[in-house]
Coordinates of C-alpha atoms in Angstrom, one line a residue:
Chain A
M1 CA 172.1 2.7 142.6
A2 CA 170.0 0.0 141.0
L3 CA 166.7 0.2 142.8
L4 CA 163.7 1.9 141.3
V5 CA 160.8 2.2 143.7
A6 CA 157.4 1.7 142.0
L7 CA 154.6 4.0 143.3
D8 CA 151.3 2.5 142.3
K9 CA 149.3 4.4 144.9
P10 CA 149.6 8.1 145.8
V11 CA 152.0 8.7 148.7
E12 CA 152.1 11.4 151.3
P13 CA 154.2 14.5 150.6
G14 CA 157.8 14.0 151.5
L15 CA 157.9 10.2 151.2
A16 CA 159.1 10.1 147.6
G17 CA 162.0 12.4 148.6
L18 CA 162.9 10.2 151.6
L19 CA 162.9 7.1 149.4
C20 CA 165.1 8.7 146.7
R21 CA 167.7 9.6 149.4
V22 CA 168.0 5.9 150.5
P23 CA 171.5 4.6 149.5
G24 CA 171.1 2.3 146.5
V25 CA 167.7 3.9 145.4
A26 CA 168.1 5.3 141.9
G27 CA 164.7 6.8 141.6
V28 CA 161.0 6.3 141.4
K29 CA 158.5 5.0 138.9
V30 CA 154.9 6.3 138.9
G31 CA 152.2 4.0 137.8
L32 CA 148.8 4.7 136.2
P33 CA 146.7 3.9 139.3
A34 CA 148.7 6.4 141.3
A35 CA 148.6 9.1 138.6
L36 CA 144.9 8.8 138.2
R37 CA 144.1 8.9 141.9
G38 CA 146.8 11.5 142.8
G39 CA 146.4 13.6 139.7
I40 CA 149.0 15.4 137.6
G41 CA 149.8 17.8 140.4
W42 CA 150.6 15.0 142.7
A43 CA 152.8 13.3 140.1
R44 CA 154.7 16.6 139.5
S45 CA 155.3 17.0 143.3
V46 CA 156.8 13.5 143.5
A47 CA 159.1 14.5 140.6
R48 CA 160.2 17.7 142.5
E49 CA 161.0 15.7 145.6
C50 CA 163.2 13.1 143.9
D51 CA 166.4 14.1 142.1
G52 CA 167.1 10.6 140.8
L53 CA 165.7 8.9 137.8
R54 CA 162.0 9.7 137.5
V55 CA 160.0 7.3 135.3
V56 CA 156.3 7.5 134.2
D57 CA 155.0 3.9 133.7
F58 CA 151.6 3.9 132.0
K59 CA 152.5 1.0 129.7
L60 CA 151.5 3.2 126.8
A61 CA 150.1 1.2 124.0
D62 CA 148.1 3.4 121.7
I63 CA 148.4 5.4 118.5
S64 CA 150.9 8.2 118.5
S65 CA 148.5 11.1 119.0
V66 CA 147.0 9.5 122.1
M67 CA 150.4 8.6 123.6
A68 CA 151.7 12.1 122.9
S69 CA 148.7 13.7 124.6
T70 CA 149.1 11.3 127.5
V71 CA 152.7 12.1 128.3
E72 CA 152.6 15.9 127.6
P73 CA 151.6 17.0 131.2
F74 CA 154.6 15.1 132.5
L75 CA 157.3 16.4 130.1
G76 CA 159.9 18.5 131.9
H77 CA 159.0 16.8 135.2
Y78 CA 159.9 13.1 134.5
D79 CA 163.0 11.7 132.8
A80 CA 161.7 8.5 131.1
F81 CA 158.4 7.1 129.8
I82 CA 157.5 3.4 129.4
A83 CA 155.6 2.2 126.3
H84 CA 154.9 -1.2 124.8
S85 CA 157.0 -2.2 121.8
F86 CA 154.0 -4.3 120.8
V87 CA 152.2 -1.4 119.2
G88 CA 154.8 -1.1 116.5
V89 CA 156.5 1.9 114.8
E90 CA 154.6 3.8 112.2
G91 CA 151.8 5.9 113.6
A92 CA 152.6 4.8 117.2
L93 CA 156.2 4.6 118.6
D94 CA 157.6 6.8 115.8
G95 CA 155.6 9.8 117.0
L96 CA 156.2 9.2 120.7
K97 CA 159.9 8.8 120.2
S98 CA 160.1 12.1 118.2
L99 CA 158.1 13.9 120.9
L100 CA 160.3 12.6 123.7
D101 CA 163.5 13.3 121.8
S102 CA 162.5 16.9 121.2
A103 CA 161.6 17.3 124.9
G104 CA 164.9 15.8 126.1
A105 CA 163.1 12.8 127.6
K106 CA 163.9 9.1 127.4
L107 CA 161.8 6.3 125.9
V108 CA 161.7 2.9 127.5
L109 CA 160.1 0.0 125.6
V110 CA 158.7 -3.1 127.2
A111 CA 160.3 -6.2 125.5
T112 CA 158.3 -8.7 127.4
M113 CA 156.6 -8.9 130.8
S114 CA 156.9 -10.6 134.2
H115 CA 153.7 -12.6 134.6
E116 CA 152.8 -16.1 133.3
G117 CA 150.5 -14.7 130.6
A118 CA 153.4 -13.1 128.9
R119 CA 154.1 -16.6 127.4
D120 CA 150.8 -16.4 125.5
V121 CA 151.6 -13.7 122.9
Y122 CA 154.5 -11.6 124.0
D123 CA 157.2 -14.3 124.2
P124 CA 156.4 -16.0 120.9
S125 CA 156.5 -12.5 119.3
L126 CA 159.9 -11.6 120.8
P127 CA 161.8 -11.7 117.5
L128 CA 159.3 -9.2 116.0
V129 CA 159.4 -7.1 119.2
E130 CA 163.2 -7.0 119.0
R131 CA 163.0 -5.6 115.5
V132 CA 160.7 -2.8 116.8
V133 CA 163.3 -2.1 119.5
E134 CA 166.1 -1.9 116.9
R135 CA 164.1 0.4 114.7
V136 CA 162.9 2.8 117.4
D137 CA 166.2 2.8 119.3
P138 CA 164.9 3.7 122.8
W139 CA 167.1 4.6 125.7
G140 CA 166.0 1.6 127.7
I141 CA 164.0 -1.6 127.6
V142 CA 161.9 -3.5 130.2
A143 CA 162.6 -7.2 130.8
P144 CA 161.3 -9.4 133.6
A145 CA 163.3 -10.2 136.7
T146 CA 161.1 -13.3 137.1
R147 CA 162.7 -14.7 134.0
P148 CA 166.4 -13.9 134.1
G149 CA 167.1 -15.9 130.9
L150 CA 165.2 -13.2 129.0
V151 CA 167.1 -10.5 130.7
S152 CA 170.4 -12.2 129.6
R153 CA 169.1 -12.6 126.1
L154 CA 168.1 -8.9 125.8
R155 CA 171.4 -7.8 127.4
G156 CA 173.3 -9.7 124.8
R157 CA 171.1 -8.5 122.0
F158 CA 171.1 -4.8 123.1
P159 CA 174.4 -4.2 124.8
G160 CA 174.0 -0.4 124.8
K161 CA 170.5 -0.2 126.2
V162 CA 169.6 0.4 129.9
I163 CA 167.5 -2.6 131.2
L164 CA 164.8 -2.1 133.8
S165 CA 163.4 -5.2 135.4
P166 CA 160.1 -5.5 137.3
G167 CA 159.0 -8.6 139.1
V168 CA 161.2 -8.4 142.2
G169 CA 159.4 -9.1 145.5
A170 CA 155.7 -9.7 145.3
Q171 CA 156.0 -11.3 141.9
G172 CA 158.6 -13.7 143.1
A173 CA 162.1 -12.7 141.9
R174 CA 164.7 -12.1 144.5
P175 CA 166.6 -8.7 144.8
G176 CA 169.7 -8.9 142.5
A177 CA 168.4 -11.7 140.3
A178 CA 167.9 -9.4 137.3
L179 CA 171.0 -7.4 138.0
C180 CA 173.1 -10.5 138.0
A181 CA 171.5 -11.4 134.6
G182 CA 172.5 -8.0 133.2
A183 CA 169.8 -5.5 134.1
D184 CA 170.7 -2.0 135.2
Y185 CA 167.7 -1.4 137.5
E186 CA 165.3 -3.5 139.4
I187 CA 161.8 -2.1 139.9
V188 CA 160.3 -3.0 143.3
G189 CA 156.8 -1.9 144.4
R190 CA 154.6 -3.8 146.8
S191 CA 157.3 -5.4 148.9
I192 CA 158.5 -1.9 149.7
M193 CA 155.4 0.2 149.6
D194 CA 153.0 -2.2 151.3
T195 CA 155.0 -2.3 154.5
G196 CA 154.7 -0.2 157.6
D197 CA 158.1 1.5 156.9
P198 CA 158.8 1.9 153.1
V199 CA 162.1 3.7 153.7
E200 CA 163.5 0.9 155.9
A201 CA 162.1 -1.7 153.4
A202 CA 163.8 0.1 150.5
R203 CA 167.1 0.1 152.5
L204 CA 166.8 -3.6 153.0
V205 CA 166.0 -4.3 149.4
A206 CA 169.0 -2.2 148.2
A207 CA 171.3 -4.0 150.7
A208 CA 170.0 -7.4 149.4
Q209 CA 170.8 -6.3 145.8
E210 CA 174.3 -5.4 146.9
R211 CA 174.8 -8.8 148.5
A212 CA 173.4 -10.6 145.5
L213 CA 175.7 -8.6 143.2
A214 CA 178.7 -9.4 145.3
S215 CA 178.0 -13.1 145.1
C216 CA 177.4 -13.2 141.4
G217 CA 180.4 -11.0 140.6
G218 CA 178.4 -8.1 139.2
G219 CA 180.3 -4.8 139.0
A220 CA 179.1 -1.2 139.2
V221 CA 175.4 -1.2 138.1
G222 CA 172.8 1.5 137.4
G223 CA 173.2 3.2 134.1
G224 CA 171.8 6.5 133.4
Chain B
M1 CA 122.9 3.6 117.5
A2 CA 126.3 2.7 116.2
L3 CA 128.4 5.8 117.0
L4 CA 130.7 6.0 120.1
V5 CA 132.2 9.5 120.6
A6 CA 135.8 9.4 121.8
L7 CA 136.6 12.0 124.4
D8 CA 140.4 12.4 124.4
K9 CA 140.3 15.8 126.1
P10 CA 138.1 16.9 129.0
V11 CA 134.9 18.5 127.8
E12 CA 132.8 21.2 129.4
P13 CA 129.9 20.1 131.8
G14 CA 126.9 19.2 129.7
L15 CA 128.5 18.5 126.4
A16 CA 128.8 14.7 127.0
G17 CA 125.0 14.6 127.8
L18 CA 124.2 16.5 124.6
L19 CA 126.3 14.2 122.5
C20 CA 124.7 11.1 124.0
R21 CA 121.2 12.4 123.0
V22 CA 122.1 12.9 119.4
P23 CA 120.2 10.3 117.3
G24 CA 122.6 7.5 116.3
V25 CA 125.0 8.1 119.1
A26 CA 125.3 5.0 121.3
G27 CA 127.6 6.5 124.0
V28 CA 131.0 7.8 124.8
K29 CA 134.5 6.5 125.2
V30 CA 136.9 8.3 127.6
G31 CA 140.6 8.1 126.8
L32 CA 143.6 8.3 129.1
P33 CA 144.7 11.9 128.2
A34 CA 141.2 13.1 129.1
A35 CA 141.0 11.1 132.3
L36 CA 144.4 12.3 133.5
R37 CA 143.7 15.9 132.8
G38 CA 140.1 15.9 133.9
G39 CA 140.5 13.6 136.8
I40 CA 138.3 10.8 138.2
G41 CA 135.6 13.3 139.2
W42 CA 135.4 14.7 135.7
A43 CA 135.2 11.2 134.3
R44 CA 132.4 10.3 136.7
S45 CA 130.4 13.4 135.8
V46 CA 130.6 12.4 132.1
A47 CA 129.2 9.0 133.0
R48 CA 126.3 10.7 134.9
E49 CA 125.4 12.8 131.9
C50 CA 125.3 10.0 129.4
D51 CA 122.9 7.1 129.8
G52 CA 124.3 5.3 126.8
L53 CA 127.2 2.9 126.6
R54 CA 130.1 4.4 128.7
V55 CA 133.5 3.0 127.8
V56 CA 136.8 3.6 129.6
D57 CA 139.6 3.3 127.1
F58 CA 143.0 3.3 128.7
K59 CA 144.3 0.4 126.5
L60 CA 145.2 -1.4 129.7
A61 CA 148.3 -3.6 129.2
D62 CA 149.8 -4.5 132.6
I63 CA 149.7 -7.2 135.2
S64 CA 146.4 -7.9 136.8
S65 CA 147.0 -6.1 140.1
V66 CA 147.8 -2.9 138.3
M67 CA 144.9 -3.1 135.8
A68 CA 142.5 -3.8 138.7
S69 CA 143.7 -0.8 140.6
T70 CA 143.5 1.3 137.5
V71 CA 139.8 0.5 136.8
E72 CA 138.5 0.5 140.4
P73 CA 137.6 4.2 140.6
F74 CA 135.5 3.9 137.4
L75 CA 133.5 0.8 138.4
G76 CA 129.8 1.5 138.9
H77 CA 130.2 4.6 136.7
Y78 CA 131.3 3.0 133.4
D79 CA 130.0 0.0 131.5
A80 CA 133.0 -1.3 129.7
F81 CA 136.8 -1.3 129.9
I82 CA 139.2 -1.7 127.0
A83 CA 142.4 -3.8 127.5
H84 CA 145.0 -5.2 125.2
S85 CA 144.8 -9.0 124.4
F86 CA 148.6 -9.2 123.9
V87 CA 149.3 -9.2 127.6
G88 CA 147.9 -12.7 127.8
V89 CA 145.7 -14.5 130.4
E90 CA 147.4 -15.8 133.6
G91 CA 148.4 -12.9 135.9
A92 CA 146.9 -10.3 133.6
L93 CA 143.5 -10.6 131.8
D94 CA 142.3 -13.4 134.1
G95 CA 142.3 -11.1 137.1
L96 CA 140.8 -8.2 135.2
K97 CA 138.0 -10.3 133.8
S98 CA 137.1 -11.6 137.3
L99 CA 137.0 -8.2 138.7
L100 CA 134.9 -6.8 135.9
D101 CA 132.5 -9.8 136.1
S102 CA 132.0 -9.4 139.8
A103 CA 131.4 -5.6 139.3
G104 CA 128.9 -6.2 136.5
A105 CA 131.2 -4.5 134.0
K106 CA 132.2 -5.5 130.5
L107 CA 135.6 -6.3 129.2
V108 CA 136.6 -5.3 125.6
L109 CA 139.8 -6.7 124.2
V110 CA 141.9 -5.1 121.5
A111 CA 142.5 -7.7 118.7
T112 CA 144.5 -5.4 116.6
M113 CA 144.9 -1.7 115.9
S114 CA 144.2 1.0 113.3
H115 CA 147.6 2.4 112.5
E116 CA 150.3 1.2 110.1
G117 CA 152.6 0.0 112.9
A118 CA 150.0 -2.6 113.9
R119 CA 151.5 -4.6 111.0
D120 CA 154.8 -4.9 112.9
V121 CA 153.9 -7.2 115.7
Y122 CA 150.1 -7.2 116.3
D123 CA 149.0 -8.5 112.9
P124 CA 151.5 -11.4 112.7
S125 CA 150.4 -12.4 116.2
L126 CA 146.7 -12.4 115.4
P127 CA 146.3 -16.2 115.7
L128 CA 147.8 -16.1 119.2
V129 CA 145.7 -13.0 120.1
E130 CA 142.5 -14.8 118.9
R131 CA 143.3 -17.7 121.3
V132 CA 143.6 -15.2 124.1
V133 CA 140.2 -13.7 123.2
E134 CA 138.7 -17.2 123.1
R135 CA 140.1 -18.1 126.5
V136 CA 139.2 -14.8 128.2
D137 CA 135.7 -14.6 126.6
P138 CA 135.2 -10.8 126.7
W139 CA 132.0 -9.0 125.9
G140 CA 133.6 -7.2 123.0
I141 CA 136.6 -6.8 120.8
V142 CA 138.3 -3.8 119.1
A143 CA 139.1 -4.1 115.4
P144 CA 140.2 -1.3 113.1
A145 CA 137.9 0.5 110.7
T146 CA 140.9 1.4 108.7
R147 CA 141.3 -2.3 107.8
P148 CA 137.8 -3.7 107.2
G149 CA 139.1 -7.1 106.1
L150 CA 140.2 -7.6 109.7
V151 CA 136.8 -6.6 111.0
S152 CA 135.2 -9.2 108.7
R153 CA 137.7 -11.8 109.8
L154 CA 137.0 -11.2 113.5
R155 CA 133.2 -11.0 112.9
G156 CA 133.4 -14.5 111.3
R157 CA 135.7 -15.8 114.1
F158 CA 133.7 -14.4 117.0
P159 CA 130.0 -14.1 115.9
G160 CA 128.8 -13.5 119.4
K161 CA 131.1 -10.7 120.3
V162 CA 130.4 -7.0 120.0
I163 CA 132.9 -5.3 117.8
L164 CA 134.1 -1.7 118.4
S165 CA 136.0 -0.1 115.5
P166 CA 138.3 3.0 115.8
G167 CA 139.9 4.7 112.9
V168 CA 136.9 6.5 111.4
G169 CA 137.6 10.1 110.4
A170 CA 141.0 11.5 111.2
Q171 CA 142.6 8.1 110.7
G172 CA 141.1 7.7 107.3
A173 CA 138.2 5.3 107.4
R174 CA 134.8 6.5 106.2
P175 CA 131.7 6.4 108.5
G176 CA 130.0 3.1 108.0
A177 CA 133.0 1.3 106.6
A178 CA 133.5 -0.9 109.7
L179 CA 129.7 -1.3 110.2
C180 CA 129.4 -2.7 106.7
A181 CA 132.2 -5.1 107.5
G182 CA 130.4 -6.4 110.6
A183 CA 131.3 -4.0 113.4
D184 CA 128.6 -3.0 116.0
Y185 CA 130.0 0.4 116.8
E186 CA 132.4 2.9 115.2
I187 CA 134.5 5.1 117.5
V188 CA 135.0 8.6 116.2
G189 CA 137.0 11.2 118.1
R190 CA 138.9 14.1 116.4
S191 CA 136.5 14.6 113.4
I192 CA 133.7 15.2 115.9
M193 CA 135.5 16.8 118.9
D194 CA 138.0 19.0 117.0
T195 CA 135.2 20.9 115.3
G196 CA 133.4 24.1 116.3
D197 CA 130.2 22.2 116.9
P198 CA 130.7 18.7 118.1
V199 CA 127.0 18.0 118.5
E200 CA 126.3 18.9 114.9
A201 CA 129.4 17.0 113.8
A202 CA 128.2 13.9 115.6
R203 CA 124.8 14.2 113.9
L204 CA 126.5 14.3 110.5
V205 CA 128.7 11.3 111.2
A206 CA 125.7 9.3 112.5
A207 CA 123.7 10.3 109.3
A208 CA 126.7 9.2 107.2
Q209 CA 126.8 5.9 108.9
E210 CA 123.1 5.4 108.2
R211 CA 123.6 6.2 104.5
A212 CA 126.6 3.8 104.3
L213 CA 124.6 1.0 105.9
A214 CA 121.7 1.5 103.6
S215 CA 123.9 1.2 100.6
C216 CA 125.8 -1.9 101.9
G217 CA 122.6 -3.6 103.0
G218 CA 123.4 -3.6 106.7
G219 CA 120.5 -4.1 109.1
A220 CA 119.9 -2.9 112.6
V221 CA 123.3 -2.3 114.2
G222 CA 124.5 -1.4 117.6
G223 CA 124.7 -4.3 120.0
G224 CA 124.7 -3.9 123.7

């Protein structure tokens, strides 16, 4: 149970439920383009269909009042919410964390990202970002499957945190690469959803993760 | 014409048009909570009502494919789009900039933010952020009215860029503080929209800006 399927476009009713029942699929992650196009009602219907881990990924990066107002319609429907560590604590992540705690929801902080441009500012700021993660104490962190060395570093630095890794598939990382480096979940979007048969594609990715884990000696994965 | 009214909740039909016709109001900025609740159709109707500067402010901070997909429904309706500089160039802002250029839309990059937590990571990274701004060459940048020293620094560093400053009102900065430091627009949300009469409140803020500018010796403001 280490695969999170990223929905970056609205999907037909029923498909999210089918994806969540594929062996190895832990849940779904709804992105901003999908939520804007599909609307809050669509996002809630996805959450109703899927009884796995339901993640809202808007890469929140604003002051606390705006982030709080953004997540409110999804509280009680989704389990976890992704925000950028970059925005810092006071007046931003402190308020979001309090709101999510009081709603019984989980906070996931981006530690760095999967694309080349993450080397421009995010990576050089990693020590500062790690201090924000320490202070905010989120449930999970996001670290890129495309750069497994960073996943290993963050696994060592934050042994108790759940690690979610994007970048598998269209962005170049192979299924299992981040799991072998210490991640709990791999997030896969386009290489599942941009196929003619997303359910079968999800099955294949989950199987590839299992094979990779067997060969790297990984044990039971998928926190929660 | 130096006041941008921030809409962080959906407003009734007609109100955005009234606000945009208040003397001194340059346009509107639509935030993520409003766009999610109101939907794409509501956001487009706001743009139709207002013939000033229309800004989409989702604080975009993702890989280029996701940011592109996020802004697409708003292209042709809005003039400018705000993204975070800290996500870097390759695979992120490069793709967004190309898309906006080809659509005749403007990119605005956040250089740093208005809340206390901006001191955690954003401020120490300012030299790296400034290099991203140089490389991406956006139309405008966002710098906080709450910290006019940063507005002055960025005005000196980027003389040709339009500067948008949030933080006036609820966050503590006085109308005109950022304009006197070199900003082109001040963004005001709650202290206009959370009143019984937003049109009158906008008129008062615009008048306060004028008075502040007169006393600091500022000239004609409001780029575009």
